[in-house]
């Protein structure tokens, strides 16, 4: 009798249980027919994104296929930033700068690799863009030196303006061959002209005896028309292009300007770190203060 008493429910209780079951059934049906039904707006948005996917993929592919454009350049004047963009290491750039600091130039891809030590793969990638002066790629002419000829030595020497001298004129001087004559002409070209015969001693490879012979045959008769470097306004890049400067000296000049004001004379030049003191008087003639 006690067990049956647990299952005896009043009418109100039976109605409550029935209402609960009915509510559960309604909730289940609502979820099935309404909540779980796909939202057309959501589907439309998904379709739009799917439609845009090919466009996004094409943009990704185009970005991956785009390569930086490299224009022809002279490897002798590579800057830190340019070398970094080309893939050169700091050590390789330092070797090139040290080589250039001695007023030396590389005239071929092979010589560039010898000086810098770049790998074959990097050389093959960048050497097609090397652009050297036209005269470097021209076949070298063979000349005969007449300076040691007894008959020639008996003739009075007529001095020629060094800025008007040709390779034939230079190679007649005893001790000057095709390579040294080309180096002298290249230095003249990079400077815009020589202002003093004293500059011959700054050209790498010329011994004191050869410099003495050059002074016997050549002279600077008139100051050449050169584009002077604006020492107080030129950028680091512009200063570094001057043959007697390099990137390090150019940075020192700009730093000195910013800390001490304008560079007004030779005395101010002597205060710049790294500037070769033996060349300052010559350098000053190429500068606009």
GROMACS .gro file of C-alpha atoms in nm:
model
  289
    1UNK     CA    1   0.000   0.000   0.000
    2UNK     CA    2   0.282   0.237   0.072
    3UNK     CA    3   0.443   0.176  -0.273
    4UNK     CA    4   0.121   0.256  -0.460
    5UNK     CA    5   0.088   0.576  -0.268
    6UNK     CA    6   0.393   0.712  -0.459
    7UNK     CA    7   0.216   0.675  -0.794
    8UNK     CA    8  -0.106   0.829  -0.687
    9UNK     CA    9  -0.110   1.178  -0.839
   10UNK     CA   10  -0.367   1.443  -0.807
   11UNK     CA   11  -0.533   1.591  -1.112
   12UNK     CA   12  -0.326   1.908  -1.081
   13UNK     CA   13  -0.002   1.709  -1.071
   14UNK     CA   14  -0.100   1.501  -1.376
   15UNK     CA   15  -0.178   1.823  -1.565
   16UNK     CA   16   0.163   1.966  -1.471
   17UNK     CA   17   0.346   1.657  -1.595
   18UNK     CA   18   0.152   1.661  -1.920
   19UNK     CA   19   0.227   2.030  -1.971
   20UNK     CA   20   0.600   1.965  -1.916
   21UNK     CA   21   0.607   1.686  -2.176
   22UNK     CA   22   0.415   1.905  -2.419
   23UNK     CA   23   0.664   2.192  -2.368
   24UNK     CA   24   0.958   1.960  -2.431
   25UNK     CA   25   0.802   1.838  -2.756
   26UNK     CA   26   0.735   2.196  -2.873
   27UNK     CA   27   1.094   2.301  -2.800
   28UNK     CA   28   1.233   2.002  -2.994
   29UNK     CA   29   1.010   2.069  -3.293
   30UNK     CA   30   1.099   2.440  -3.291
   31UNK     CA   31   1.472   2.362  -3.295
   32UNK     CA   32   1.429   2.114  -3.578
   33UNK     CA   33   1.212   2.333  -3.802
   34UNK     CA   34   1.335   2.684  -3.719
   35UNK     CA   35   1.663   2.713  -3.526
   36UNK     CA   36   1.847   2.441  -3.722
   37UNK     CA   37   1.719   2.575  -4.053
   38UNK     CA   38   2.010   2.744  -4.248
   39UNK     CA   39   2.003   3.122  -4.241
   40UNK     CA   40   1.977   3.248  -4.602
   41UNK     CA   41   2.169   3.563  -4.515
   42UNK     CA   42   2.457   3.363  -4.373
   43UNK     CA   43   2.465   3.148  -4.686
   44UNK     CA   44   2.474   3.459  -4.902
   45UNK     CA   45   2.774   3.595  -4.711
   46UNK     CA   46   2.953   3.260  -4.740
   47UNK     CA   47   2.886   3.253  -5.113
   48UNK     CA   48   3.032   3.602  -5.151
   49UNK     CA   49   3.349   3.499  -4.971
   50UNK     CA   50   3.377   3.185  -5.182
   51UNK     CA   51   3.334   3.394  -5.495
   52UNK     CA   52   3.620   3.623  -5.381
   53UNK     CA   53   3.858   3.336  -5.310
   54UNK     CA   54   3.990   3.303  -5.668
   55UNK     CA   55   4.069   3.675  -5.669
   56UNK     CA   56   4.254   3.646  -5.337
   57UNK     CA   57   4.449   3.346  -5.463
   58UNK     CA   58   4.550   3.531  -5.781
   59UNK     CA   59   4.672   3.829  -5.576
   60UNK     CA   60   4.881   3.599  -5.357
   61UNK     CA   61   5.035   3.435  -5.661
   62UNK     CA   62   5.112   3.771  -5.821
   63UNK     CA   63   5.285   3.893  -5.501
   64UNK     CA   64   5.496   3.579  -5.486
   65UNK     CA   65   5.598   3.607  -5.849
   66UNK     CA   66   5.695   3.974  -5.827
   67UNK     CA   67   6.070   4.023  -5.806
   68UNK     CA   68   6.254   4.349  -5.734
   69UNK     CA   69   6.382   4.517  -6.051
   70UNK     CA   70   6.761   4.548  -6.068
   71UNK     CA   71   6.899   4.815  -6.299
   72UNK     CA   72   7.252   4.809  -6.444
   73UNK     CA   73   7.509   4.956  -6.203
   74UNK     CA   74   7.882   5.000  -6.160
   75UNK     CA   75   7.991   4.755  -5.886
   76UNK     CA   76   8.270   4.993  -5.782
   77UNK     CA   77   8.012   5.229  -5.631
   78UNK     CA   78   7.793   4.984  -5.436
   79UNK     CA   79   7.662   5.137  -5.112
   80UNK     CA   80   7.584   4.956  -4.787
   81UNK     CA   81   7.212   4.954  -4.867
   82UNK     CA   82   7.264   4.843  -5.228
   83UNK     CA   83   7.493   4.560  -5.117
   84UNK     CA   84   7.239   4.448  -4.857
   85UNK     CA   85   6.963   4.440  -5.119
   86UNK     CA   86   7.186   4.236  -5.351
   87UNK     CA   87   7.254   3.982  -5.077
   88UNK     CA   88   7.614   4.073  -4.993
   89UNK     CA   89   7.741   4.024  -4.638
   90UNK     CA   90   7.900   4.296  -4.424
   91UNK     CA   91   8.242   4.131  -4.460
   92UNK     CA   92   8.215   4.126  -4.840
   93UNK     CA   93   8.116   4.493  -4.849
   94UNK     CA   94   8.402   4.589  -4.616
   95UNK     CA   95   8.650   4.419  -4.850
   96UNK     CA   96   8.514   4.617  -5.145
   97UNK     CA   97   8.526   4.947  -4.950
   98UNK     CA   98   8.884   4.878  -4.839
   99UNK     CA   99   8.981   4.807  -5.200
  100UNK     CA  100   8.817   5.129  -5.321
  101UNK     CA  101   8.978   5.327  -5.039
  102UNK     CA  102   9.312   5.261  -5.210
  103UNK     CA  103   9.174   5.421  -5.530
  104UNK     CA  104   9.152   5.082  -5.697
  105UNK     CA  105   8.871   4.970  -5.926
  106UNK     CA  106   8.733   4.633  -6.028
  107UNK     CA  107   8.701   4.601  -6.405
  108UNK     CA  108   8.533   4.262  -6.439
  109UNK     CA  109   8.298   4.024  -6.261
  110UNK     CA  110   8.588   3.789  -6.188
  111UNK     CA  111   8.792   4.067  -6.030
  112UNK     CA  112   8.485   4.167  -5.824
  113UNK     CA  113   8.463   3.813  -5.684
  114UNK     CA  114   8.837   3.805  -5.612
  115UNK     CA  115   8.817   4.129  -5.413
  116UNK     CA  116   8.491   4.065  -5.223
  117UNK     CA  117   8.490   3.686  -5.197
  118UNK     CA  118   8.123   3.654  -5.297
  119UNK     CA  119   7.997   3.306  -5.381
  120UNK     CA  120   7.961   3.178  -5.737
  121UNK     CA  121   7.583   3.166  -5.703
  122UNK     CA  122   7.558   3.531  -5.593
  123UNK     CA  123   7.804   3.641  -5.860
  124UNK     CA  124   7.602   3.463  -6.130
  125UNK     CA  125   7.287   3.635  -6.003
  126UNK     CA  126   7.419   3.994  -5.996
  127UNK     CA  127   7.704   4.005  -6.251
  128UNK     CA  128   7.467   4.034  -6.553
  129UNK     CA  129   7.375   4.378  -6.415
  130UNK     CA  130   7.734   4.504  -6.385
  131UNK     CA  131   7.796   4.811  -6.599
  132UNK     CA  132   8.155   4.921  -6.648
  133UNK     CA  133   8.275   5.227  -6.845
  134UNK     CA  134   8.283   5.168  -7.220
  135UNK     CA  135   8.660   5.185  -7.242
  136UNK     CA  136   8.693   4.889  -7.000
  137UNK     CA  137   8.519   4.657  -7.243
  138UNK     CA  138   8.705   4.779  -7.549
  139UNK     CA  139   8.990   4.560  -7.672
  140UNK     CA  140   9.322   4.680  -7.541
  141UNK     CA  141   9.557   4.827  -7.795
  142UNK     CA  142   9.919   4.735  -7.796
  143UNK     CA  143  10.161   5.023  -7.808
  144UNK     CA  144  10.534   5.046  -7.831
  145UNK     CA  145  10.718   5.256  -7.575
  146UNK     CA  146  10.963   5.497  -7.730
  147UNK     CA  147  11.092   5.663  -7.414
  148UNK     CA  148  11.389   5.431  -7.385
  149UNK     CA  149  11.488   5.482  -7.744
  150UNK     CA  150  11.821   5.662  -7.768
  151UNK     CA  151  11.711   5.869  -8.066
  152UNK     CA  152  11.396   5.984  -7.888
  153UNK     CA  153  11.584   6.074  -7.573
  154UNK     CA  154  11.800   6.315  -7.769
  155UNK     CA  155  11.495   6.519  -7.874
  156UNK     CA  156  11.387   6.807  -7.652
  157UNK     CA  157  11.084   6.714  -7.441
  158UNK     CA  158  10.773   6.918  -7.514
  159UNK     CA  159  10.542   6.894  -7.217
  160UNK     CA  160  10.177   6.812  -7.289
  161UNK     CA  161   9.879   6.902  -7.074
  162UNK     CA  162   9.801   6.585  -6.880
  163UNK     CA  163   9.428   6.648  -6.926
  164UNK     CA  164   9.471   6.640  -7.305
  165UNK     CA  165   9.697   6.335  -7.310
  166UNK     CA  166   9.580   6.023  -7.492
  167UNK     CA  167   9.670   5.667  -7.410
  168UNK     CA  168   9.927   5.678  -7.690
  169UNK     CA  169  10.090   5.983  -7.528
  170UNK     CA  170  10.104   5.822  -7.184
  171UNK     CA  171  10.237   5.489  -7.297
  172UNK     CA  172  10.542   5.657  -7.453
  173UNK     CA  173  10.668   5.740  -7.105
  174UNK     CA  174  10.919   5.487  -6.978
  175UNK     CA  175  10.751   5.265  -6.716
  176UNK     CA  176  10.396   5.327  -6.840
  177UNK     CA  177  10.218   5.035  -7.007
  178UNK     CA  178   9.859   4.976  -7.123
  179UNK     CA  179   9.732   4.897  -6.771
  180UNK     CA  180   9.883   5.203  -6.601
  181UNK     CA  181   9.784   5.435  -6.883
  182UNK     CA  182   9.424   5.313  -6.857
  183UNK     CA  183   9.433   5.365  -6.481
  184UNK     CA  184   9.551   5.725  -6.524
  185UNK     CA  185   9.279   5.799  -6.781
  186UNK     CA  186   9.016   5.641  -6.561
  187UNK     CA  187   9.122   5.854  -6.264
  188UNK     CA  188   9.108   6.166  -6.480
  189UNK     CA  189   8.759   6.069  -6.599
  190UNK     CA  190   8.627   6.008  -6.248
  191UNK     CA  191   8.767   6.340  -6.120
  192UNK     CA  192   8.666   6.543  -6.422
  193UNK     CA  193   9.030   6.636  -6.479
  194UNK     CA  194   9.359   6.672  -6.292
  195UNK     CA  195   9.432   7.000  -6.115
  196UNK     CA  196   9.795   6.919  -6.032
  197UNK     CA  197  10.064   6.675  -6.139
  198UNK     CA  198  10.098   6.599  -5.768
  199UNK     CA  199   9.793   6.375  -5.813
  200UNK     CA  200  10.003   6.122  -6.003
  201UNK     CA  201  10.151   6.000  -5.674
  202UNK     CA  202   9.799   5.913  -5.553
  203UNK     CA  203   9.737   5.672  -5.841
  204UNK     CA  204   9.793   5.315  -5.732
  205UNK     CA  205  10.073   5.132  -5.911
  206UNK     CA  206  10.283   5.434  -6.010
  207UNK     CA  207  10.630   5.413  -5.861
  208UNK     CA  208  10.823   5.730  -5.768
  209UNK     CA  209  11.039   5.681  -6.078
  210UNK     CA  210  10.735   5.662  -6.305
  211UNK     CA  211  10.582   5.970  -6.139
  212UNK     CA  212  10.908   6.154  -6.202
  213UNK     CA  213  10.901   6.053  -6.569
  214UNK     CA  214  10.542   6.172  -6.601
  215UNK     CA  215  10.639   6.510  -6.458
  216UNK     CA  216  10.906   6.538  -6.728
  217UNK     CA  217  10.652   6.491  -7.007
  218UNK     CA  218  10.328   6.636  -6.876
  219UNK     CA  219  10.198   6.944  -6.698
  220UNK     CA  220   9.868   7.102  -6.599
  221UNK     CA  221   9.854   7.416  -6.808
  222UNK     CA  222   9.506   7.531  -6.708
  223UNK     CA  223   9.254   7.441  -6.441
  224UNK     CA  224   9.007   7.198  -6.597
  225UNK     CA  225   8.635   7.263  -6.596
  226UNK     CA  226   8.519   7.034  -6.319
  227UNK     CA  227   8.190   6.998  -6.135
  228UNK     CA  228   8.286   7.086  -5.781
  229UNK     CA  229   8.133   6.896  -5.490
  230UNK     CA  230   7.913   7.109  -5.265
  231UNK     CA  231   8.072   6.995  -4.940
  232UNK     CA  232   7.806   7.159  -4.720
  233UNK     CA  233   7.495   7.037  -4.901
  234UNK     CA  234   7.584   6.711  -5.071
  235UNK     CA  235   7.431   6.394  -4.929
  236UNK     CA  236   7.632   6.097  -4.804
  237UNK     CA  237   7.561   5.915  -5.130
  238UNK     CA  238   7.679   6.210  -5.340
  239UNK     CA  239   7.993   6.261  -5.131
  240UNK     CA  240   8.082   5.891  -5.147
  241UNK     CA  241   8.098   5.912  -5.528
  242UNK     CA  242   8.392   6.153  -5.513
  243UNK     CA  243   8.706   5.946  -5.589
  244UNK     CA  244   8.908   6.074  -5.291
  245UNK     CA  245   8.623   5.997  -5.048
  246UNK     CA  246   8.453   5.673  -4.952
  247UNK     CA  247   8.132   5.592  -4.768
  248UNK     CA  248   8.293   5.616  -4.423
  249UNK     CA  249   8.451   5.957  -4.494
  250UNK     CA  250   8.122   6.080  -4.644
  251UNK     CA  251   7.939   5.991  -4.322
  252UNK     CA  252   8.207   6.167  -4.116
  253UNK     CA  253   8.164   6.482  -4.327
  254UNK     CA  254   7.787   6.487  -4.279
  255UNK     CA  255   7.827   6.422  -3.905
  256UNK     CA  256   8.083   6.703  -3.875
  257UNK     CA  257   7.846   6.941  -4.058
  258UNK     CA  258   7.554   6.859  -3.830
  259UNK     CA  259   7.760   6.907  -3.513
  260UNK     CA  260   7.987   7.199  -3.607
  261UNK     CA  261   7.811   7.384  -3.886
  262UNK     CA  262   7.938   7.454  -4.236
  263UNK     CA  263   8.283   7.352  -4.356
  264UNK     CA  264   8.442   7.679  -4.465
  265UNK     CA  265   8.803   7.606  -4.554
  266UNK     CA  266   9.094   7.361  -4.559
  267UNK     CA  267   9.145   7.399  -4.185
  268UNK     CA  268   8.793   7.266  -4.126
  269UNK     CA  269   8.870   6.972  -4.355
  270UNK     CA  270   9.163   6.870  -4.135
  271UNK     CA  271   8.918   6.816  -3.848
  272UNK     CA  272   8.727   6.545  -4.033
  273UNK     CA  273   8.818   6.196  -3.920
  274UNK     CA  274   8.961   5.965  -4.185
  275UNK     CA  275   9.032   6.232  -4.446
  276UNK     CA  276   9.383   6.169  -4.588
  277UNK     CA  277   9.594   6.467  -4.480
  278UNK     CA  278   9.835   6.434  -4.773
  279UNK     CA  279   9.548   6.489  -5.018
  280UNK     CA  280   9.362   6.771  -4.843
  281UNK     CA  281   9.510   7.055  -5.051
  282UNK     CA  282   9.422   6.871  -5.371
  283UNK     CA  283   9.079   6.769  -5.244
  284UNK     CA  284   8.997   7.129  -5.155
  285UNK     CA  285   9.033   7.227  -5.522
  286UNK     CA  286   8.742   6.995  -5.609
  287UNK     CA  287   8.516   7.130  -5.337
  288UNK     CA  288   8.274   7.419  -5.320
  289UNK     CA  289   8.268   7.570  -4.970
   0.00000   0.00000   0.00000
